[in-house]
XYZ file of C-alpha atoms in Angstrom:
662
model
C 95.575 161.739 94.284
C 94.829 161.878 90.561
C 97.064 158.879 89.971
C 95.246 156.863 92.651
C 91.841 157.703 91.205
C 92.959 156.617 87.761
C 94.167 153.283 89.114
C 90.845 152.876 90.926
C 88.892 153.564 87.739
C 91.041 151.143 85.806
C 90.546 148.448 88.419
C 86.780 148.902 88.363
C 86.774 148.729 84.569
C 88.853 145.561 84.658
C 86.525 143.959 87.192
C 83.490 144.945 85.144
C 85.095 143.572 82.010
C 86.099 140.357 83.781
C 82.588 139.895 85.108
C 81.139 140.587 81.681
C 83.420 138.009 80.114
C 82.588 135.454 82.775
C 78.884 136.031 82.239
C 79.214 135.548 78.487
C 81.542 132.579 78.794
C 79.077 130.773 81.067
C 76.132 131.263 78.778
C 75.376 128.456 76.310
C 75.163 129.545 72.670
C 71.656 130.816 71.973
C 69.552 129.361 69.185
C 67.020 132.155 68.822
C 66.434 134.409 65.843
C 66.097 138.087 65.001
C 68.123 141.178 65.905
C 69.775 139.463 68.867
C 72.142 138.197 66.186
C 72.087 134.564 67.284
C 71.974 131.639 64.930
C 68.811 131.570 62.862
C 67.074 128.357 61.821
C 68.043 128.818 58.166
C 71.669 129.772 58.924
C 73.035 126.460 57.665
C 71.444 126.875 54.252
C 72.602 130.508 54.080
C 76.266 129.515 54.368
C 76.115 126.169 52.561
C 78.239 125.962 49.415
C 77.480 122.715 47.621
C 80.291 120.367 46.547
C 81.805 121.685 43.340
C 80.371 125.175 43.780
C 82.407 128.221 44.711
C 82.143 130.835 47.442
C 80.958 134.303 46.525
C 83.727 136.180 48.335
C 87.366 135.842 49.273
C 88.331 136.857 52.797
C 91.979 137.678 53.503
C 92.812 137.578 57.205
C 95.977 138.647 58.928
C 97.722 135.884 60.797
C 98.814 138.161 63.636
C 101.717 136.579 65.473
C 101.970 133.807 62.854
C 103.300 136.392 60.411
C 101.151 135.015 57.589
C 97.898 135.694 55.701
C 95.078 133.172 55.578
C 92.505 132.989 52.787
C 88.923 131.933 53.518
C 85.825 131.625 51.375
C 82.615 133.400 52.308
C 79.956 132.480 53.180
C 81.279 128.960 53.839
C 84.113 129.929 56.187
C 86.342 127.333 54.498
C 90.104 127.825 54.758
C 91.687 127.799 51.287
C 95.305 128.731 51.796
C 97.938 130.126 54.111
C 100.118 132.642 52.295
C 103.582 132.867 53.875
C 104.714 136.478 54.185
C 107.005 137.358 57.087
C 107.517 133.871 58.540
C 109.186 130.821 57.055
C 106.807 128.112 55.903
C 107.939 124.497 55.618
C 104.874 123.520 53.574
C 105.930 125.661 50.646
C 109.634 125.994 51.396
C 109.132 129.754 51.745
C 112.135 131.338 53.432
C 113.952 128.003 53.175
C 114.543 127.783 49.439
C 117.253 129.971 47.950
C 114.804 131.962 45.832
C 112.679 133.309 48.700
C 115.328 133.762 51.409
C 116.106 137.317 50.202
C 112.483 138.349 50.834
C 113.128 138.046 54.575
C 116.288 140.134 54.563
C 116.353 143.290 56.721
C 118.899 145.764 58.049
C 119.129 143.414 61.040
C 119.888 140.425 58.829
C 117.609 137.507 57.996
C 114.430 137.929 60.087
C 112.078 134.946 59.568
C 109.131 136.183 61.648
C 106.887 139.168 62.166
C 103.564 140.211 63.636
C 101.216 140.750 60.674
C 98.235 142.965 61.472
C 96.424 144.718 58.641
C 95.828 143.350 55.132
C 94.750 145.955 52.594
C 93.564 145.400 49.020
C 94.722 147.615 46.181
C 92.123 150.021 44.829
C 91.320 151.748 41.544
C 89.013 154.765 41.651
C 88.264 153.886 45.250
C 87.134 150.321 44.445
C 88.945 147.128 45.382
C 90.459 145.758 42.180
C 91.938 142.360 43.129
C 95.486 143.075 41.920
C 97.465 143.070 45.153
C 97.135 142.633 48.877
C 99.436 144.614 51.165
C 100.146 143.744 54.796
C 102.353 145.163 57.532
C 104.977 143.579 59.725
C 104.615 145.259 63.093
C 107.770 144.120 64.899
C 110.564 144.729 62.407
C 108.774 147.479 60.471
C 107.971 146.171 56.991
C 105.309 146.266 54.293
C 104.705 143.267 52.030
C 102.893 143.018 48.709
C 101.111 139.824 47.660
C 100.348 139.249 43.979
C 96.761 137.962 43.871
C 97.218 136.354 40.459
C 99.397 133.741 42.194
C 98.609 134.343 45.908
C 102.317 134.656 46.698
C 104.449 137.318 48.403
C 106.433 139.176 45.770
C 107.861 142.196 47.605
C 108.789 143.349 51.112
C 110.157 146.777 51.987
C 111.576 147.691 55.389
C 110.551 150.983 57.034
C 113.369 152.995 58.657
C 113.002 155.530 61.509
C 110.083 153.548 62.883
C 109.418 151.489 65.982
C 106.548 149.146 65.293
C 104.529 149.642 62.175
C 100.905 149.506 63.233
C 98.942 152.152 61.327
C 99.588 150.583 57.956
C 99.511 149.681 55.079
C 96.301 151.472 54.111
C 96.013 152.519 50.468
C 95.003 155.755 48.846
C 92.110 155.889 46.407
C 94.111 154.730 43.381
C 96.864 152.936 45.282
C 99.172 155.849 44.679
C 100.564 155.157 48.143
C 100.413 152.741 51.013
C 101.128 154.338 54.370
C 103.034 153.245 57.469
C 102.833 154.972 60.862
C 105.132 154.176 63.761
C 103.413 152.612 66.753
C 106.237 153.466 69.144
C 108.111 156.702 69.411
C 111.852 156.094 69.018
C 114.922 158.335 69.177
C 115.402 160.284 65.976
C 117.983 159.759 64.751
C 118.344 156.428 66.548
C 120.989 156.788 69.285
C 121.907 155.879 72.851
C 119.783 158.115 75.095
C 118.062 157.727 78.442
C 114.555 156.300 78.082
C 113.191 158.965 80.416
C 114.321 161.611 77.908
C 111.384 160.469 75.747
C 109.782 163.906 75.320
C 113.087 165.469 74.309
C 114.662 162.831 72.076
C 111.907 160.606 70.699
C 109.807 161.229 67.579
C 107.043 159.614 65.582
C 107.406 159.013 61.844
C 104.760 158.571 59.173
C 105.897 156.966 55.925
C 104.339 157.249 52.465
C 105.336 154.437 50.108
C 104.814 155.037 46.406
C 103.287 152.158 44.448
C 104.226 151.979 40.754
C 101.956 150.761 37.958
C 103.507 147.297 38.219
C 103.016 147.332 41.996
C 106.644 147.848 42.982
C 107.054 149.939 46.125
C 109.486 152.711 47.022
C 109.577 155.043 50.030
C 108.598 158.440 48.641
C 108.847 160.499 51.834
C 108.457 160.485 55.597
C 106.781 163.051 57.861
C 108.388 163.825 61.234
C 105.854 164.245 64.050
C 105.764 164.313 67.867
C 106.441 161.040 69.664
C 102.821 159.978 70.012
C 101.865 156.353 69.388
C 100.291 156.237 65.916
C 97.666 153.532 65.990
C 95.571 153.121 62.813
C 95.113 154.942 59.530
C 92.802 155.313 56.557
C 93.071 157.493 53.499
C 90.457 159.867 52.182
C 88.295 159.201 49.165
C 86.103 161.291 46.916
C 86.143 164.814 48.310
C 88.879 163.915 50.822
C 91.145 162.233 48.265
C 94.657 163.524 48.814
C 94.508 163.230 52.592
C 95.395 160.403 54.969
C 94.245 160.227 58.595
C 96.196 158.587 61.436
C 94.894 158.076 64.966
C 97.290 158.558 67.839
C 97.352 158.044 71.570
C 99.899 158.892 74.277
C 99.747 162.593 73.532
C 101.153 162.783 77.065
C 104.436 161.435 75.594
C 105.013 159.033 78.461
C 107.330 156.044 78.431
C 106.124 153.838 81.285
C 102.856 152.371 82.609
C 100.952 153.728 79.628
C 97.662 152.182 80.725
C 97.553 154.966 83.314
C 99.997 157.634 82.202
C 98.757 157.703 78.583
C 95.080 157.977 79.567
C 95.153 161.311 81.360
C 94.348 163.752 78.565
C 90.680 164.072 77.687
C 91.570 164.118 74.018
C 94.254 162.697 71.793
C 94.581 163.393 68.070
C 93.922 162.320 64.527
C 96.784 163.492 62.325
C 95.409 164.671 58.968
C 98.201 164.586 56.367
C 97.798 166.367 53.039
C 99.912 164.086 50.860
C 99.264 166.082 47.713
C 100.769 169.089 49.493
C 103.653 166.803 50.486
C 104.240 166.001 46.827
C 104.498 169.730 46.120
C 107.069 170.184 48.874
C 109.076 167.223 47.613
C 109.053 168.684 44.089
C 110.235 172.016 45.535
C 113.096 170.308 47.331
C 111.826 171.220 50.810
C 112.912 167.965 52.370
C 115.902 166.714 54.289
C 117.825 163.795 52.805
C 118.356 161.673 55.912
C 120.733 158.699 56.239
C 118.886 155.423 56.644
C 119.526 151.732 56.273
C 116.699 149.528 55.049
C 116.099 146.527 52.817
C 113.986 146.429 49.675
C 113.292 142.870 48.538
C 111.645 142.050 45.204
C 110.694 138.718 43.642
C 111.038 138.448 39.857
C 108.301 136.314 38.261
C 110.522 135.371 35.311
C 113.679 134.374 37.188
C 111.496 133.018 40.033
C 114.050 134.580 42.362
C 114.040 137.414 44.897
C 116.834 139.941 45.258
C 117.556 142.189 48.221
C 118.874 145.735 47.933
C 119.990 147.873 50.865
C 118.981 151.521 50.579
C 120.716 154.330 52.391
C 118.601 157.505 52.480
C 115.026 158.750 52.839
C 113.382 162.132 52.272
C 111.923 163.628 55.462
C 109.428 166.517 55.635
C 109.238 168.615 58.802
C 105.803 170.215 59.417
C 107.198 173.454 60.857
C 108.989 173.979 57.533
C 106.034 172.826 55.408
C 102.868 174.818 56.257
C 99.607 173.050 55.446
C 101.155 169.606 55.494
C 99.662 168.230 58.744
C 96.847 169.199 61.112
C 95.773 167.621 64.393
C 92.082 166.903 64.991
C 91.342 166.533 68.736
C 89.571 163.229 69.332
C 88.099 161.764 72.552
C 90.607 159.816 74.413
C 92.791 156.976 73.267
C 91.290 156.540 69.791
C 92.089 153.253 68.086
C 90.523 152.973 64.639
C 90.008 155.807 62.189
C 87.642 155.171 59.299
C 86.402 157.252 56.368
C 82.883 156.796 55.005
C 82.315 156.005 51.304
C 81.641 159.659 50.414
C 84.886 160.817 52.007
C 83.028 163.393 54.124
C 83.041 161.721 57.529
C 86.070 160.598 59.536
C 85.148 158.304 62.427
C 87.550 158.462 65.375
C 86.868 155.702 67.850
C 87.938 156.809 71.316
C 88.367 153.548 73.263
C 87.746 155.286 76.602
C 84.925 157.531 75.419
C 81.230 156.885 76.046
C 80.302 158.474 72.707
C 81.401 157.941 69.120
C 82.809 161.130 67.602
C 82.617 161.719 63.850
C 84.640 164.487 62.218
C 83.544 166.367 59.102
C 86.066 166.794 56.292
C 84.255 169.873 54.997
C 84.291 171.441 58.453
C 87.966 170.583 58.741
C 88.737 172.505 55.541
C 86.694 175.474 56.765
C 88.492 175.432 60.116
C 91.838 175.395 58.324
C 90.769 178.287 56.107
C 89.593 180.270 59.154
C 92.706 179.322 61.126
C 90.492 177.985 63.916
C 93.468 176.649 65.850
C 93.618 175.843 69.551
C 97.412 175.760 69.615
C 100.398 174.382 67.780
C 102.439 171.269 68.631
C 105.887 171.094 67.031
C 104.740 173.043 64.014
C 101.421 171.201 63.651
C 98.264 173.329 64.137
C 95.646 171.790 66.440
C 92.150 172.510 65.102
C 89.372 173.480 67.497
C 87.381 170.400 68.421
C 83.937 171.983 68.107
C 84.789 173.323 64.639
C 85.537 169.914 63.113
C 82.926 167.643 64.694
C 80.354 166.426 62.186
C 78.225 164.402 64.582
C 78.151 162.207 67.653
C 76.631 158.768 68.146
C 75.501 158.968 71.770
C 76.346 156.129 74.167
C 76.352 153.356 71.542
C 78.377 150.855 73.593
C 81.564 150.296 75.599
C 85.026 150.329 74.063
C 84.541 151.373 70.413
C 87.338 150.216 68.125
C 86.640 150.030 64.388
C 84.006 151.068 61.858
C 83.143 149.856 58.353
C 80.324 150.792 56.002
C 77.709 149.179 53.768
C 76.293 150.470 50.475
C 73.112 151.845 52.081
C 74.531 154.685 54.148
C 75.001 152.685 57.330
C 78.031 152.265 59.559
C 78.968 149.317 61.770
C 81.222 149.740 64.809
C 82.791 147.113 67.056
C 82.705 147.511 70.832
C 85.329 145.457 72.615
C 84.109 145.716 76.204
C 80.394 145.258 75.564
C 81.367 142.647 72.938
C 79.008 143.678 70.153
C 78.644 145.208 66.714
C 76.437 148.293 66.544
C 74.793 149.510 63.343
C 74.132 153.249 63.022
C 73.038 155.709 60.371
C 75.629 158.026 58.874
C 74.338 161.601 59.036
C 71.561 161.120 61.601
C 73.842 159.309 64.080
C 70.998 157.092 65.341
C 71.630 153.516 66.461
C 69.679 151.095 64.246
C 70.637 147.649 65.511
C 73.117 145.748 67.647
C 74.276 142.119 67.819
C 76.482 140.336 70.373
C 79.822 138.759 69.460
C 81.472 135.769 71.148
C 83.684 137.296 72.556
C 85.523 140.639 72.711
C 85.387 141.716 69.106
C 88.288 143.722 67.701
C 88.252 144.498 64.000
C 85.376 143.847 61.659
C 85.240 143.457 57.899
C 82.611 144.164 55.273
C 83.697 143.331 51.705
C 84.748 146.700 50.308
C 83.722 148.273 53.604
C 86.529 150.825 53.531
C 86.118 151.658 49.822
C 83.936 154.119 47.886
C 81.498 151.375 46.913
C 81.145 148.717 49.612
C 79.965 145.350 48.342
C 78.151 144.756 51.620
C 75.983 141.659 52.138
C 78.212 140.147 54.850
C 80.022 141.355 57.928
C 82.809 139.397 59.622
C 83.567 140.057 63.295
C 87.099 139.128 64.340
C 86.938 138.151 67.980
C 89.881 138.189 70.343
C 88.612 135.619 72.838
C 86.853 132.324 72.082
C 86.354 130.592 75.453
C 83.674 127.944 74.923
C 82.993 128.255 71.189
C 84.994 125.207 70.088
C 86.433 121.972 71.442
C 89.250 122.733 73.904
C 92.828 122.499 72.634
C 94.807 122.974 75.810
C 95.579 126.314 77.473
C 95.489 128.163 74.143
C 92.284 128.215 72.168
C 91.822 129.548 68.667
C 90.349 132.898 67.786
C 86.896 133.223 66.292
C 85.476 134.861 63.210
C 81.721 135.315 63.024
C 79.763 135.891 59.841
C 76.670 138.113 59.861
C 74.124 138.735 57.132
C 73.691 142.522 56.810
C 71.517 142.533 53.693
C 68.369 143.361 55.676
C 67.435 145.876 58.335
C 68.594 143.554 61.110
C 71.922 141.792 61.361
C 71.755 137.994 61.557
C 74.477 135.694 62.802
C 75.017 132.924 60.244
C 78.264 131.197 61.165
C 81.326 131.233 63.305
C 84.584 129.526 62.419
C 88.058 129.307 63.947
C 90.945 131.360 62.603
C 94.699 130.881 62.536
C 97.036 133.071 64.563
C 95.356 136.242 65.780
C 93.563 138.007 62.941
C 93.627 141.731 63.590
C 91.949 142.809 60.380
C 90.612 141.265 57.204
C 89.710 142.346 53.695
C 86.864 140.919 51.643
C 86.299 141.064 47.910
C 83.916 139.352 45.526
C 85.464 136.357 43.803
C 84.729 137.729 40.338
C 87.392 140.407 40.876
C 90.151 137.836 41.454
C 89.255 134.343 40.220
C 89.214 135.079 36.452
C 92.751 136.492 36.704
C 94.165 133.652 38.804
C 97.218 132.144 37.149
C 97.204 128.382 36.561
C 100.805 127.721 35.504
C 104.105 129.472 34.875
C 104.743 129.142 31.110
C 107.917 127.105 30.812
C 109.122 129.165 27.848
C 109.129 132.278 30.065
C 111.343 130.684 32.722
C 114.484 132.833 33.083
C 115.862 131.243 36.229
C 119.685 131.109 35.898
C 119.656 127.397 36.837
C 116.565 126.328 34.913
C 116.489 122.963 33.154
C 114.211 123.103 30.134
C 114.036 119.371 29.507
C 115.300 116.047 30.826
C 118.136 115.969 28.296
C 119.507 119.167 29.886
C 119.636 117.714 33.391
C 123.156 117.478 34.750
C 125.392 117.780 37.818
C 128.191 120.363 37.878
C 130.987 120.647 40.456
C 132.720 123.968 41.209
C 135.168 123.184 44.024
C 133.014 122.080 46.961
C 129.913 123.617 45.363
C 127.728 121.192 43.423
C 124.810 122.289 41.236
C 122.204 119.665 40.377
C 120.139 120.705 37.349
C 117.055 118.555 37.960
C 113.615 118.170 36.400
C 110.382 116.684 37.666
C 107.459 115.337 35.708
C 104.914 112.635 36.500
C 106.369 110.423 37.901
C 110.149 110.730 38.112
C 113.068 113.080 38.665
C 115.912 113.501 36.226
C 118.495 112.562 37.330
C 117.324 110.113 39.985
C 120.717 108.583 40.853
C 123.694 110.798 41.739
C 127.193 109.745 42.886
C 130.418 111.578 43.591
C 129.066 113.882 46.298
C 131.365 114.293 49.314
C 130.964 115.218 52.959
C 131.505 118.973 53.220
C 129.996 119.770 49.812
C 127.272 122.355 49.368
C 124.761 120.755 47.037
C 122.205 122.966 45.332
C 119.241 121.078 43.885
C 117.746 123.337 41.202
C 114.417 121.665 40.472
C 112.419 122.676 37.397
C 108.858 121.386 37.241
C 108.283 120.575 33.570
C 104.526 120.149 33.982
C 102.277 122.570 32.136
C 98.974 121.355 33.555
C 96.980 123.224 36.178
C 97.299 121.982 39.747
C 100.307 119.689 39.276
C 103.038 120.909 41.616
C 105.951 118.667 42.560
C 107.862 118.575 45.823
C 111.418 117.628 46.698
C 112.756 116.472 50.040
C 116.234 115.126 50.755
C 117.042 113.040 53.818
C 119.254 115.001 56.234
C 118.381 118.434 54.867
C 118.123 120.931 57.723
C 115.734 123.344 56.026
C 112.501 122.266 54.314
C 111.069 120.735 51.188
C 110.598 122.469 47.878
C 107.100 122.852 46.447
C 107.501 123.804 42.803
C 104.630 124.996 40.626
C 104.290 123.991 36.950
C 106.950 125.782 34.901
C 108.806 127.070 37.945
C 112.356 126.511 39.245
C 113.295 126.445 42.935
C 116.495 125.603 44.775
C 117.172 123.464 47.853
C 120.560 123.695 49.585
C 121.699 120.376 51.083
C 124.952 119.997 53.021
C 125.730 116.291 53.563
C 127.339 115.560 56.921
C 127.655 111.766 56.822
C 128.868 109.107 54.435
C 126.104 106.956 52.978
C 123.361 106.722 50.389
C 120.413 109.051 50.978
C 116.972 109.008 49.368
C 115.091 111.956 47.970
C 111.464 111.962 46.909
C 108.469 114.012 45.762
C 106.445 115.316 48.702
C 103.343 116.359 46.752
C 101.001 113.593 45.623
C 101.038 113.980 41.859
C 99.874 110.716 40.260
C 99.087 107.075 40.889
C 102.847 106.463 40.733
C 103.686 109.201 43.220
C 105.305 106.726 45.618
C 107.677 105.667 42.838
C 108.867 109.255 42.324
C 112.131 108.974 44.240
C 115.893 108.762 43.849
C 119.242 108.304 45.623
C 122.312 110.403 46.230
C 125.599 108.766 47.266
C 127.851 110.620 49.700
C 131.511 109.647 49.978
C 134.151 110.820 52.481
C 135.771 114.223 52.001
C 138.758 113.726 49.714
C 137.329 110.578 48.092
C 138.018 109.956 44.388
C 134.568 108.644 43.495
C 133.772 110.214 40.107
C 130.831 112.590 39.793
C 128.097 110.880 37.765
C 124.342 110.879 37.422
C 121.733 108.826 35.659
C 118.083 108.273 34.809
C 117.217 104.686 33.928
C 120.002 103.044 31.949
C 121.435 106.316 30.700
C 124.426 107.484 32.693
C 126.499 110.637 32.483
C 129.878 111.214 34.104
C 132.494 113.889 34.593
């Protein structure tokens, strides 16, 4: 009977949601003003950035199932760049050129795609600092680091003992760690077991990845927990520095039809992990060295080349053997986001199926721990009494709460997926101050610095899951929508909406002055340590090693050196090592070869990249620059002659009248 009632409730909710969506989708966009959040008459001027002027903020958005990160300016909503991370990118040759292929290596081999969910900026003293951006790969569990001086991916580390990698890669206050929580329980250790033995054989793993001063990552330790689904995370700050909080659902530990079977308990849990205590246990040797197999891929800025290393063990802490390491905070059912206010005192657990918004108190949590106010214990993890850790409740603020961020005035902003709105409320008094509709079904939201100790505020971006009638139709699939709100006053005002690429799950915003002054313009040619670099046209050459041919090539406006090559044979592997000799800002050069089955190169000033070309047919094939670089760009081209396998055509190359031969 209980099962039938649950299905009935779910059906009613779905019908209500469908009707709500239909109602919103049929309404024309409003043009009113005020707290309704619709476009105000001066909205255009509020987001206008004049030609030649710059936006005030960067916005980094996850590309979701595109596997990439997109960079927008705020308030204009202009798209600046797509940063390839987990997916190959033909525009930049990422994952196609020989230098970046190792970044996509995993224990499963070369994996050129992932589902990128949560970008996270590095922090210093709890403030976003503009050094790095981290983002997770959810499918093949990975964490990537993007260097914001060049806006390029420079490191990817695989996460073992994990199935899905959703609650990541949120940083600690000084970027001591980024964290990674498994979305799916998996057998531990991984083995062939019956799926319906879930409760007996499956576990959940939380991973803490140490970040060095230079940004390089290394798995410091993992924490073994029950096989709940760990959903989101945020680390403490200020008074709660040293702790990280993970939401979880499926405390029922079910393995089928989770929409019903994982919604039965009134409460699920936030896992509060004391990572400073974990460091003590690691130092004491109270860990298990567990076999693992995972890739660590690092790009070297001097050799312009990534290398991949397979690692074989991880350190695992078990809560029953490490008292004080982890506590469970009961949280109304199926919480999604978990967010910590700027003071570090309040931990907001958003129960998706709860009518109220529950806020936990860090101080009360410490008192409950000290008083051993435990309801029970689950696999060595004490469960704190709910009433002893609650700091406040926002009563009936909306339907389907998901995520919360904060401004610099003591206010919180929470998204509500079902009622499709953002609600503003006061931290401490728990009163609702304002609400604005979103178009439609908002998921995450972003306030620049909104998860830091000192939010920069001013704007709020709602990341909407469904667009419907917001833009011109583009077939069965329409783009997702981001909406920009002004939150500088008492009432939120909708200023702009703009389409986004892929499915942005989360975004991070930061003022431009924290990144732009440090943005690199060139790679100094004298620092180029690529093993196949060519430091000038006189050093260009072609070298044969059996059926391997290395072309040491340069580019400069507006020619390649060499630009005529003969003596290549069918069956050869030809490596074009292109060095861009330019030392001027914004003068990349491209290289494309007819018949190549990968992608172009796009080489920045002072950089070297490599294109592998395997000729399959006899003939003469053109190559050319793909990036418009000068008035003579069209003339920047060359030819490569391919002879039959076994031919005796000598290997030679030339530029102009000068010819070299082996």
